[in-house]
XYZ file of C-alpha atoms in Angstrom:
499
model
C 186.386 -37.037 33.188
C 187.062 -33.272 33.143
C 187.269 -32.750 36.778
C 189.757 -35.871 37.054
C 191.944 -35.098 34.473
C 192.367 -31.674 35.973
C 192.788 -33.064 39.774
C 195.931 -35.654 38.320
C 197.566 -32.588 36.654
C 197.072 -30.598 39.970
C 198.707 -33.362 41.868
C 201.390 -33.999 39.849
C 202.187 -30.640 39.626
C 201.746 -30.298 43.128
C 204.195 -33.305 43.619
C 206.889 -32.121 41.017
C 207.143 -29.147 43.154
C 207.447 -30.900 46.216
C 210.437 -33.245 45.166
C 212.139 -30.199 42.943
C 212.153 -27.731 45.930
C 215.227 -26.991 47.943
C 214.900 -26.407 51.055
C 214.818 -22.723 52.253
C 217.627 -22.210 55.081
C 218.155 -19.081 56.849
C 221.693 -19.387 57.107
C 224.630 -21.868 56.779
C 223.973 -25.385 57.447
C 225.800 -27.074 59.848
C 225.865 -30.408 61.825
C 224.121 -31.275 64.936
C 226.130 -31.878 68.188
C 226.976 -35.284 69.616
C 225.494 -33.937 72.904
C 223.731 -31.712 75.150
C 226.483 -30.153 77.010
C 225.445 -31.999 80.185
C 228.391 -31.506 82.672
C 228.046 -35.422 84.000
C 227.638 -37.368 80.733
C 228.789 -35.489 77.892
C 227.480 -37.499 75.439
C 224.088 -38.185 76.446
C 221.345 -36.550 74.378
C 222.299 -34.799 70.765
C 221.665 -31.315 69.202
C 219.733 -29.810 66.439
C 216.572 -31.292 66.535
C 213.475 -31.957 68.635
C 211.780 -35.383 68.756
C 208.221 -35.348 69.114
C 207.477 -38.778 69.004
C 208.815 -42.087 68.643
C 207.128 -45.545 66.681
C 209.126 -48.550 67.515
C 208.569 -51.523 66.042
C 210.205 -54.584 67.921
C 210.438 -58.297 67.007
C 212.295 -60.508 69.910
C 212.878 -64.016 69.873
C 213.826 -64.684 73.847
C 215.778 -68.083 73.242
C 218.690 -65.888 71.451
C 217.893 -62.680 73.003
C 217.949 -61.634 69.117
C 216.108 -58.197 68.631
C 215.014 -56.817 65.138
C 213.680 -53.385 65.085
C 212.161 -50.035 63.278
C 211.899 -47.302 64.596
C 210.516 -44.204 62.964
C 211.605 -40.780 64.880
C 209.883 -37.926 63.990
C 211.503 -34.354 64.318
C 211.503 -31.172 63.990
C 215.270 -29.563 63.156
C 216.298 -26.423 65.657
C 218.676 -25.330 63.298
C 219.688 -25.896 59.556
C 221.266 -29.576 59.832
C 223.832 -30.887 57.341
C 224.133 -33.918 59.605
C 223.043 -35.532 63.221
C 223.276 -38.010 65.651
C 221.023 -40.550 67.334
C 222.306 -42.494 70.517
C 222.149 -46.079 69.694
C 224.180 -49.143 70.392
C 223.128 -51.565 67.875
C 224.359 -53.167 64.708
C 222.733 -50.832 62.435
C 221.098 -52.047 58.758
C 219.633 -48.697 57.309
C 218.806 -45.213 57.738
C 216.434 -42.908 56.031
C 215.584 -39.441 56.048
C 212.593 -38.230 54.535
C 212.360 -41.482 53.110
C 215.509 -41.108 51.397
C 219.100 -43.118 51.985
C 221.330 -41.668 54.094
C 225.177 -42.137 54.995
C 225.980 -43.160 58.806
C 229.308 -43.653 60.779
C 227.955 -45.329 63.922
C 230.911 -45.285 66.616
C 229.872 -46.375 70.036
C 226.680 -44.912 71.369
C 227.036 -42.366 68.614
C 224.815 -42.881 65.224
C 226.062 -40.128 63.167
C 223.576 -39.515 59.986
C 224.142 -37.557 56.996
C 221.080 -36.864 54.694
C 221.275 -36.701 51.084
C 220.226 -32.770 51.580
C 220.068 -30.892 54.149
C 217.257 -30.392 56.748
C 215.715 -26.918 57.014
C 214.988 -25.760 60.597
C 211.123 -25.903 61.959
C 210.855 -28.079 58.989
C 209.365 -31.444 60.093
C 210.941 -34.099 59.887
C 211.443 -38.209 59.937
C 214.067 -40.427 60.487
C 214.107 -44.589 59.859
C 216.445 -46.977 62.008
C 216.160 -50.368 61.151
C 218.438 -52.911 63.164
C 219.171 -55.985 64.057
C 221.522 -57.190 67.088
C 221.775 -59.104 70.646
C 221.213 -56.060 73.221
C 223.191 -58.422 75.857
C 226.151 -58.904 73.370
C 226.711 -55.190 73.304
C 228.951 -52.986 75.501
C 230.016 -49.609 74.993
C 232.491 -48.762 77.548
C 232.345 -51.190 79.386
C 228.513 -50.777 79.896
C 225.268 -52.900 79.279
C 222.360 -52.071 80.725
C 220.288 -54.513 79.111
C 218.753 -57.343 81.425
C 218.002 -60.663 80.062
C 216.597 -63.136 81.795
C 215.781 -66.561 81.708
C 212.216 -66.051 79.906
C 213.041 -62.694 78.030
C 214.334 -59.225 78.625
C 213.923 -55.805 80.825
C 214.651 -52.600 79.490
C 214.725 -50.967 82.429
C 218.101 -48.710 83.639
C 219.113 -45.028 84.652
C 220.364 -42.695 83.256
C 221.157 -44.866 79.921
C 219.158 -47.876 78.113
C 216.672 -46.805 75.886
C 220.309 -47.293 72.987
C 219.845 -51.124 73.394
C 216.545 -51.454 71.717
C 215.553 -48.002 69.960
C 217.760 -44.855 68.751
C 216.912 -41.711 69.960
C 217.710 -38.151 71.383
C 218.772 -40.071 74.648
C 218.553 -36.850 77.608
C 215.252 -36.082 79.490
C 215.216 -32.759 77.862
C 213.984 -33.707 74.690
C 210.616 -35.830 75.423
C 208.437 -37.434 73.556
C 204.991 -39.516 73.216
C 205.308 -43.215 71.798
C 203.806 -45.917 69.927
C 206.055 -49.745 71.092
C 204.941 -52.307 69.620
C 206.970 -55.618 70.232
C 205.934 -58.918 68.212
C 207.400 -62.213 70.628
C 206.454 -66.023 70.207
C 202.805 -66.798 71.351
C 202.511 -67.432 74.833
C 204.968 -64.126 75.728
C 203.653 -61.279 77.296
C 205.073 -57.388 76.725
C 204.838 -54.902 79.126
C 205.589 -51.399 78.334
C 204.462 -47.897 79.290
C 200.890 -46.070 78.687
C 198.178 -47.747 77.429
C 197.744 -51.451 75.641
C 195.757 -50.629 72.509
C 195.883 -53.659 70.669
C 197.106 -57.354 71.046
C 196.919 -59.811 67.998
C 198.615 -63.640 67.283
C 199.736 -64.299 63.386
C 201.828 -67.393 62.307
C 202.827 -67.937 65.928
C 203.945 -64.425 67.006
C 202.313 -62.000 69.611
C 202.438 -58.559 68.693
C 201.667 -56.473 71.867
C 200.995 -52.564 71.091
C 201.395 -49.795 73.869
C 200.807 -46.092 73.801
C 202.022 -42.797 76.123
C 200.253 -40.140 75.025
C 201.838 -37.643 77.965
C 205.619 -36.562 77.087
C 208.287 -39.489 78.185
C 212.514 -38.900 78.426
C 214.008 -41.785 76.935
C 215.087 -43.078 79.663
C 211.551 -43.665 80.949
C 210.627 -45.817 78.204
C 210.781 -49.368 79.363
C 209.718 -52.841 78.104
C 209.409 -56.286 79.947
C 209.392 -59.424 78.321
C 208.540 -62.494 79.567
C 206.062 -64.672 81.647
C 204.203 -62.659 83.439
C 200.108 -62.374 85.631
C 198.674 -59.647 83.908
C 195.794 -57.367 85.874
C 193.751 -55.183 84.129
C 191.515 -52.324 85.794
C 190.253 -48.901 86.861
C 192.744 -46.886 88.523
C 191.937 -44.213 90.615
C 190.551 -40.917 88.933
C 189.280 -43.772 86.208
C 192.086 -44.277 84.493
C 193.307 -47.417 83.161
C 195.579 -49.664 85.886
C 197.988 -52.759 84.832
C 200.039 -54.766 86.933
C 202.376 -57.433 85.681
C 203.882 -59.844 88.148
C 206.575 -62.659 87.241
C 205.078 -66.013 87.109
C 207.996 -66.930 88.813
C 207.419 -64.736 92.064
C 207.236 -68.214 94.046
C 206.755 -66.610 97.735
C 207.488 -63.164 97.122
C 204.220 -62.807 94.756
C 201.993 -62.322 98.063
C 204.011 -59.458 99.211
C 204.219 -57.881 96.051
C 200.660 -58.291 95.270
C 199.737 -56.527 98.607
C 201.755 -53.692 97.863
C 201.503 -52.592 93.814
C 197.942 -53.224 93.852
C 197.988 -50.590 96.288
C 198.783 -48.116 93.507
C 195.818 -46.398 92.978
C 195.694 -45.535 96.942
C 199.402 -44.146 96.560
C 198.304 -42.212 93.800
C 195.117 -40.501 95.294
C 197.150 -39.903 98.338
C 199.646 -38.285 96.654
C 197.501 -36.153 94.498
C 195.987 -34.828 97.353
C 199.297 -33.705 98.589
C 200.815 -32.355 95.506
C 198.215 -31.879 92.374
C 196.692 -33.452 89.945
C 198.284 -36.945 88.809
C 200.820 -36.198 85.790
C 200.595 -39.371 83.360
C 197.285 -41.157 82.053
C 197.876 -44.643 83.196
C 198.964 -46.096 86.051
C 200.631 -49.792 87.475
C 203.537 -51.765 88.090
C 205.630 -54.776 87.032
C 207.764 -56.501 89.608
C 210.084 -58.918 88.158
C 211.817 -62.483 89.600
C 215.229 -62.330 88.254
C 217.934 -60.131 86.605
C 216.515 -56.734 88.510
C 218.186 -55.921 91.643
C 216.808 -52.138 91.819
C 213.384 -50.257 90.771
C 212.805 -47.578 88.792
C 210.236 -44.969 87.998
C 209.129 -46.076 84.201
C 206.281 -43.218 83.456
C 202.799 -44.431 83.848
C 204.001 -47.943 85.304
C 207.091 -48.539 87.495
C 209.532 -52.019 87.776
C 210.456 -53.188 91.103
C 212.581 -56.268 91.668
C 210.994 -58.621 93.746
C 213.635 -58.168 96.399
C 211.510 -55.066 97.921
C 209.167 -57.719 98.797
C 211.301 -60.132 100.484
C 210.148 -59.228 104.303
C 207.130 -58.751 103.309
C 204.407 -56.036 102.164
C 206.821 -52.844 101.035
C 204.644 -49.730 100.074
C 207.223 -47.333 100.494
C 208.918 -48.494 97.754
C 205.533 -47.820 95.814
C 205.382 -44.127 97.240
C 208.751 -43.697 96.003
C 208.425 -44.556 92.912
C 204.667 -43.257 92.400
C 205.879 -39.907 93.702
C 208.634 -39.548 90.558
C 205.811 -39.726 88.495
C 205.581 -36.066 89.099
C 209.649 -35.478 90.603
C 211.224 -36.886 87.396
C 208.786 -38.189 85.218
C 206.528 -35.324 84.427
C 209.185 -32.528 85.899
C 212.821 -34.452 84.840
C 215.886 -32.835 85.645
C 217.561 -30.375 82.852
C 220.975 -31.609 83.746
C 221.692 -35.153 85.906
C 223.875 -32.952 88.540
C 219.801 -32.443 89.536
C 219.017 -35.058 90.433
C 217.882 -34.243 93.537
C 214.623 -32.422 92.290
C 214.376 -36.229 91.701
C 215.150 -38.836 94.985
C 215.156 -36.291 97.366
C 211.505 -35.618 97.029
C 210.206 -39.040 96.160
C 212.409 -40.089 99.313
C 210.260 -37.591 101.104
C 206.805 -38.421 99.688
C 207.760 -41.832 101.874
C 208.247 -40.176 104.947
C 205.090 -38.483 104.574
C 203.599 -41.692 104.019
C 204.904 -42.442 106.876
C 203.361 -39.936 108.639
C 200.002 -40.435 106.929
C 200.120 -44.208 107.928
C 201.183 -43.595 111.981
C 204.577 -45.362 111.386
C 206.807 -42.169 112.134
C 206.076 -38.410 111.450
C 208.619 -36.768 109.064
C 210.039 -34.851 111.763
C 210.658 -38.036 113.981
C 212.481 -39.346 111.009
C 214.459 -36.347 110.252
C 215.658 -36.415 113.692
C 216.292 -40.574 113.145
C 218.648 -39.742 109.984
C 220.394 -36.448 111.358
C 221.405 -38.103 114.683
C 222.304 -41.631 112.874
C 224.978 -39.694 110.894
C 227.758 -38.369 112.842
C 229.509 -35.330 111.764
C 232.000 -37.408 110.733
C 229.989 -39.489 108.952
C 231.423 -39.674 105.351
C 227.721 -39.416 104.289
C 227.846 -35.374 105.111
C 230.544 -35.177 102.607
C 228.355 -36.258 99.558
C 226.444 -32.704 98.448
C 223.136 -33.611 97.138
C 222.705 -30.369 94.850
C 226.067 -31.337 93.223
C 227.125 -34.634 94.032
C 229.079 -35.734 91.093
C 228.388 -38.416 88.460
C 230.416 -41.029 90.901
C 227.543 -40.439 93.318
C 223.993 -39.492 91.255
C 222.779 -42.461 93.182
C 224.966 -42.066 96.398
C 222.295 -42.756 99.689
C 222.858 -38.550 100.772
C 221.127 -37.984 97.642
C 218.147 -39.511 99.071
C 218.145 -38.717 102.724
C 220.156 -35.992 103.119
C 217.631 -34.679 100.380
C 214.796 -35.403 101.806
C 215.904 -33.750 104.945
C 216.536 -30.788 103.105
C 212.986 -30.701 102.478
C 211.798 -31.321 105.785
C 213.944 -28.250 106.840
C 212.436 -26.423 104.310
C 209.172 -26.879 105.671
C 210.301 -26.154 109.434
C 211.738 -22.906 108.274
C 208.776 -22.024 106.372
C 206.131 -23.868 106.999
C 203.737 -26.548 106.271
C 201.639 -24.071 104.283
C 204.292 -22.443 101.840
C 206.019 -25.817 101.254
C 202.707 -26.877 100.135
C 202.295 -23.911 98.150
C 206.204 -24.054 96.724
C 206.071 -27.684 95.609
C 202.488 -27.554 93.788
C 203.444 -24.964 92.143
C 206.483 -26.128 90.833
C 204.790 -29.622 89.349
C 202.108 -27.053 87.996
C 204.517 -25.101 86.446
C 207.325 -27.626 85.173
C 204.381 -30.277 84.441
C 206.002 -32.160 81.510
C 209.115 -30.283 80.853
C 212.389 -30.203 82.851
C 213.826 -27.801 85.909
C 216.574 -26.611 88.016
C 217.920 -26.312 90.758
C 218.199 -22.649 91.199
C 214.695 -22.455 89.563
C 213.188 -24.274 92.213
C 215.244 -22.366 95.204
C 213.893 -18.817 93.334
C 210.422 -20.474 93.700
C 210.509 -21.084 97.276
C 211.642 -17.485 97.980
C 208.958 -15.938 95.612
C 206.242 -18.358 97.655
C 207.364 -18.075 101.320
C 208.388 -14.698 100.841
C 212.094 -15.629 102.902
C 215.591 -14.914 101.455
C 216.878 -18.984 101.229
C 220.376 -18.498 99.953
C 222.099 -19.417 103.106
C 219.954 -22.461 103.700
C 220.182 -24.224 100.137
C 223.813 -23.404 100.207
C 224.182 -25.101 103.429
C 222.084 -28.216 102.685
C 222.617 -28.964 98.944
C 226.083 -27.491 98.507
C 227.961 -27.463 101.274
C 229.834 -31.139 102.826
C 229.267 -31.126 106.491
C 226.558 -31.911 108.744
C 224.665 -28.703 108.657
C 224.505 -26.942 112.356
C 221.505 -27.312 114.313
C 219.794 -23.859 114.472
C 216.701 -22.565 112.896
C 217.854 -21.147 110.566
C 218.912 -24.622 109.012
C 215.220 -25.976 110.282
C 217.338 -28.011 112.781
C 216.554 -28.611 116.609
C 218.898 -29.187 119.250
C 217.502 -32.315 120.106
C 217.620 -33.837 116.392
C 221.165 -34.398 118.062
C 220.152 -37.213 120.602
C 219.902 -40.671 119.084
C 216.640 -41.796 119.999
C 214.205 -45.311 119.515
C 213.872 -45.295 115.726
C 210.373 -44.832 114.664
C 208.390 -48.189 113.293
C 208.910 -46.931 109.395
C 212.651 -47.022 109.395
C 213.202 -50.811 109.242
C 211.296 -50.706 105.757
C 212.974 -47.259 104.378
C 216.355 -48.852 105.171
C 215.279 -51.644 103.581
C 213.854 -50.114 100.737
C 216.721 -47.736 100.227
C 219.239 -50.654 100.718
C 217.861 -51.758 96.760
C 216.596 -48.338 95.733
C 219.004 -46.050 94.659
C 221.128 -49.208 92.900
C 221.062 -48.997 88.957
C 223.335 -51.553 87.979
C-alpha cells in the first residue's frame, strides 16, 4: 500500500508539473509562414515546423462522394511558433494542439492555427484535423484535383492533392512516413501506398489500413477507391508486391496485366543500373475512368488505362518505376527542378529500350534531336527552368533526357554511372538541386560542365552539334525511327498530363 501511495503522489506530481510548465523559448515567438518560398507556387508547403509523420483516418461513402476524416500530424516546431498553417481545402470541424482547442481562420488552401500557447522549438509536437466535406465540391482557384468516379475516388495529382482529403505541410521538402486508414461500405476496396497491415468489416463498413514506413512528400500519398482485382505477392528483393486493376478494365485489363505485373522485372533492372531500390513495397493500380495521366505514387504507381490501349506498354512502367528513386526517394527542393525528375525517368525508358533491342539511347537521341527543327518551338522550353506554365511541358521530358544522354557521350558510360548512383546514394530520401547535381558530375568525371548544363538546361535553342554538347553531326539527318518510339510517343502523349 506504501509503495502505491507513493507512486500516485509521484505521478501526480509529475503531471502537475507537466500541465503548470511554460514552455521554455529561446527567443520571441512568432508565426509560421504560409509557405516555403518556392519561386513557382508560393503557397505550397508552410514554415516552422517539421512533420514526421502523418495518421489519417478516412471514412468515404462513394454514392455522395462524402469524406469524414482525422488526421493526427505530428511535429516537431523549427522555431518558437505563436501560430501555423496546414494546406487543406476542406470544411474544417476542429483543431487541436497538444490536445488542446485551438483558433483557425481557414481561407483557401490556407488552415491558419493558433494554439492556446505557444509551441517551443525542437519541442514535439501534435496537431488534430477533423473534417468533413465533398472533395469534388471544392475548388480553390479554380482548381480540383480530386477524381471521382463512378464507383469511388482517386487521389492521385501533381504537384497539389493531398488538401482534398488530409491537411498537411503540402511541399516535397518536408516528408513524412504514414499510417491511412480509410473505412468504405463492404464490398469496396482501398488502395493506398506501403504496406496493407490490416483489413476488418464492422456494421457494414470496410476499414482498409496501409503503412509507408520510408519518407513520402505529400504529394506522393495517394488513395484509390473503388472496385478493383487485387494481387498480392513477392516482389523482387522479397518485398511485398500489390497490383490493383479496375474491374471495369473490359479489354484493356490484358494489356495492363502484361505490363504492371512486370514490376518486379523493372525494378531489378533498374536497381542494377542505379542502386539499391529506395521504398519497401512495390505495385501498381491502373484505373478505368476519371484518370487520363499516371503518376509516380511511392511504393505503388496509378496509370490510366489509356497507356494500355495498343497494347502491352512497359515503358510507361519504367517511367514511373524509375521516379521511385528521381522524385520519390530524391524529390526536387523547388518544382523549377523538376527535371532531376522526368528527365531521368524519361531516360531510364530509353535505356530500357536499349536493354530490350527496341532502339539504343543514342539511336533515340538522334530520333528526338533531328525530329525537332531548330525552329521547333520545343527548343524554346528550358528544362532546368521552364516555368510553372510548362513543369509538365514535353522538353521537360525529352529534351531532358537528351541532356543526359549527352552527358554520358561527353563523359562516359562509366562516370555517368558513377554520377547518378551517387547522387540517389547521397540524396536517398531527402530532396536536391540542380546545381547540386551539376557540382556532382564535375567532382565524378573530373570535367569542368558549366558550358554544357548552361547550354542544355538553360539556354532556348537547339544546342549545336559538337562534342562538346555530346552531339554528332549526323544526329542532324532524320533517319527510320527506331521500333521503341511508337510506344514512347505514345506513352508521353498521356504522361506528362496532370489534369
Amino acid at each position: 500500500m506504501f509503495r502505491v501511495q507513493g507512486l500516485r503522489v509521484a505521478v501526480a506530481a509529475c503531471c502537475a508539473g507537466t500541465f503548470l510548465a511554460a514552455p521554455a523559448f529561446a527567443g520571441a515567438a512568432g508565426p509560421g509562414a504560409p509557405g516555403v518560398g518556392d519561386d513557382y507556387f508560393p503557397g505550397y508547403g508552410n514554415g516552422g515546423y517539421d512533420v514526421a509523420h502523418y495518421d489519417v483516418q478516412l471514412r468515404y461513402d462513394p454514392a455522395q462522394d462524402h469524406l469524414r476524416g482525422t488526421t493526427t500530424v505530428v511535429a516537431t516546431p523549427t522555431q518558437d511558433l505563436t501560430s501555423f498553417h496546414l494546406d487543406f481545402a476542406l470544411p474544417v470541424e476542429s483543431v487541436l494542439v497538444n490536445g488542446r482547442p485551438a483558433a483557425v481562420d481557414h481561407r483557401g488552401l490556407e488552415l491558419a492555427v493558433t494554439p492556446s500557447q505557444p509551441l517551443a522549438e525542437g519541442e514535439l509536437a501534435t496537431f488534430v484535423v477533423r473534417y468533413a466535406g465533398v472533395p469534388s465540391s471544392v475548388e480553390v482557384d479554380g482548381e480540383n484535383p480530386w477524381i471521382r468516379t463512378s464507383d469511388g475516388a482517386l487521389a492521385v495529382g501533381q504537384p497539389a492533392i493531398s488538401s482534398w482529403w488530409f491537411p498537411g505541410n503540402d511541399h516535397p521538402t518536408d516528408k513524412a512516413t504514414f499510417d491511412i486508414a480509410v473505412a468504405v461500405p463492404d464490398g469496396t476496396e482501398v488502395v493506398s501506398n506501403g504496406v496493407n497491415t490490416d483489413t476488418s468489416s464492422m456494421a457494414g463498413w470496410t476499414t482498409w489500413k496501409w503503412r509507408t514506413t520510408t519518407p513520402t512528400a505529400t504529394y506522393l500519398a495517394f488513395v484509390g477507391i473503388g472496385q478493383y482485382e487485387l494481387h498480392s505477392g513477392t516482389g523482387a528483393f522479397g518485398q511485398p508486391l500489390l497490383t490493383a486493376y479496375s474491374d471495369d478494365l473490359g479489354h484493356f485489363e490484358g494489356p495492363a496485366k502484361a505490363s504492371v505485373e512486370r514490376t518486379p522485372e523493372v525494378v531489378e533492372f533498374l536497381t542494377q543500373l542505379v542502386g539499391e531500390y529506395p521504398v519497401e513495397a512495390q505495385g501498381g493500380l491502373v484505373a478505368s475512368e476519371g484518370l487520363n495521366f499516371a503518376l509516380e505514387n511511392q511504393t505503388r504507381p496509378t496509370y490510366s488505362h489509356l497507356f494500355f490501349r495498343d497494347g502491352a506498354n512497359t515503358s510507361v512502367v519504367v517511367h514511373e518505376i524509375a521516379h521511385q528513386w528521381f522524385g520519390d526517394s530524391v524529390s526536387v527542393d523547388e518544382w523549377s527542378e523538376i527535371w532531376l525528375n522526368e528527365g531521368f525517368a524519361t531516360y531510364a525508358e530509353w535505356l530500357w529500350s536499349e536493354h530490350q533491342g527496341t532502339g539504343t539511347a543514342q539511336q533515340l537521341f538522334d530520333h528526338y534531336y533531328a525530329s525537332h527543327p531548330a525552329d521547333d518551338p520545343f527548343w524554346q522550353v528550358t528544362p532546368g527552368d521552364p516555368g510553372a506554365e510548362n513543369v509538365f511541358d514535353a522538353a521537360v521530358y525529352d529534351r531532358g533526357a537528351m541532356t543526359l544522354h549527352a552527358l554520358r557521350t561527353v563523359i562516359g558510360d562509366a562516370a555517368l554511372l558513377d554520377v547518378i548512383r551517387t547522387w540517389v546514394a547521397d540524396k536517398r530520401h531527402s530532396t536536391g538541386r540542380i546545381d547540386e547535381f551539376i557540382a556532382l558530375a564535375e567532382e565524378r568525371s573530373g570535367r569542368q560542365l558549366d558550358e554544357f548544363f548552361t547550354t542544355w538546361l538553360f539556354t532556348p535553342g537547339r544546342p549545336p552539334a559538337g562534342p562538346e554538347n555530346g552531339v554528332t553531326p549526323g544526329a542532324r539527318t532524320l533517319s527510320t525511327p527506331p521500333p521503341a518510339v511508337a510506344q514512347l510517343d505514345a506513352t508521353h502523349e498521356l504522361v506528362h498530363r496532370h489534369d
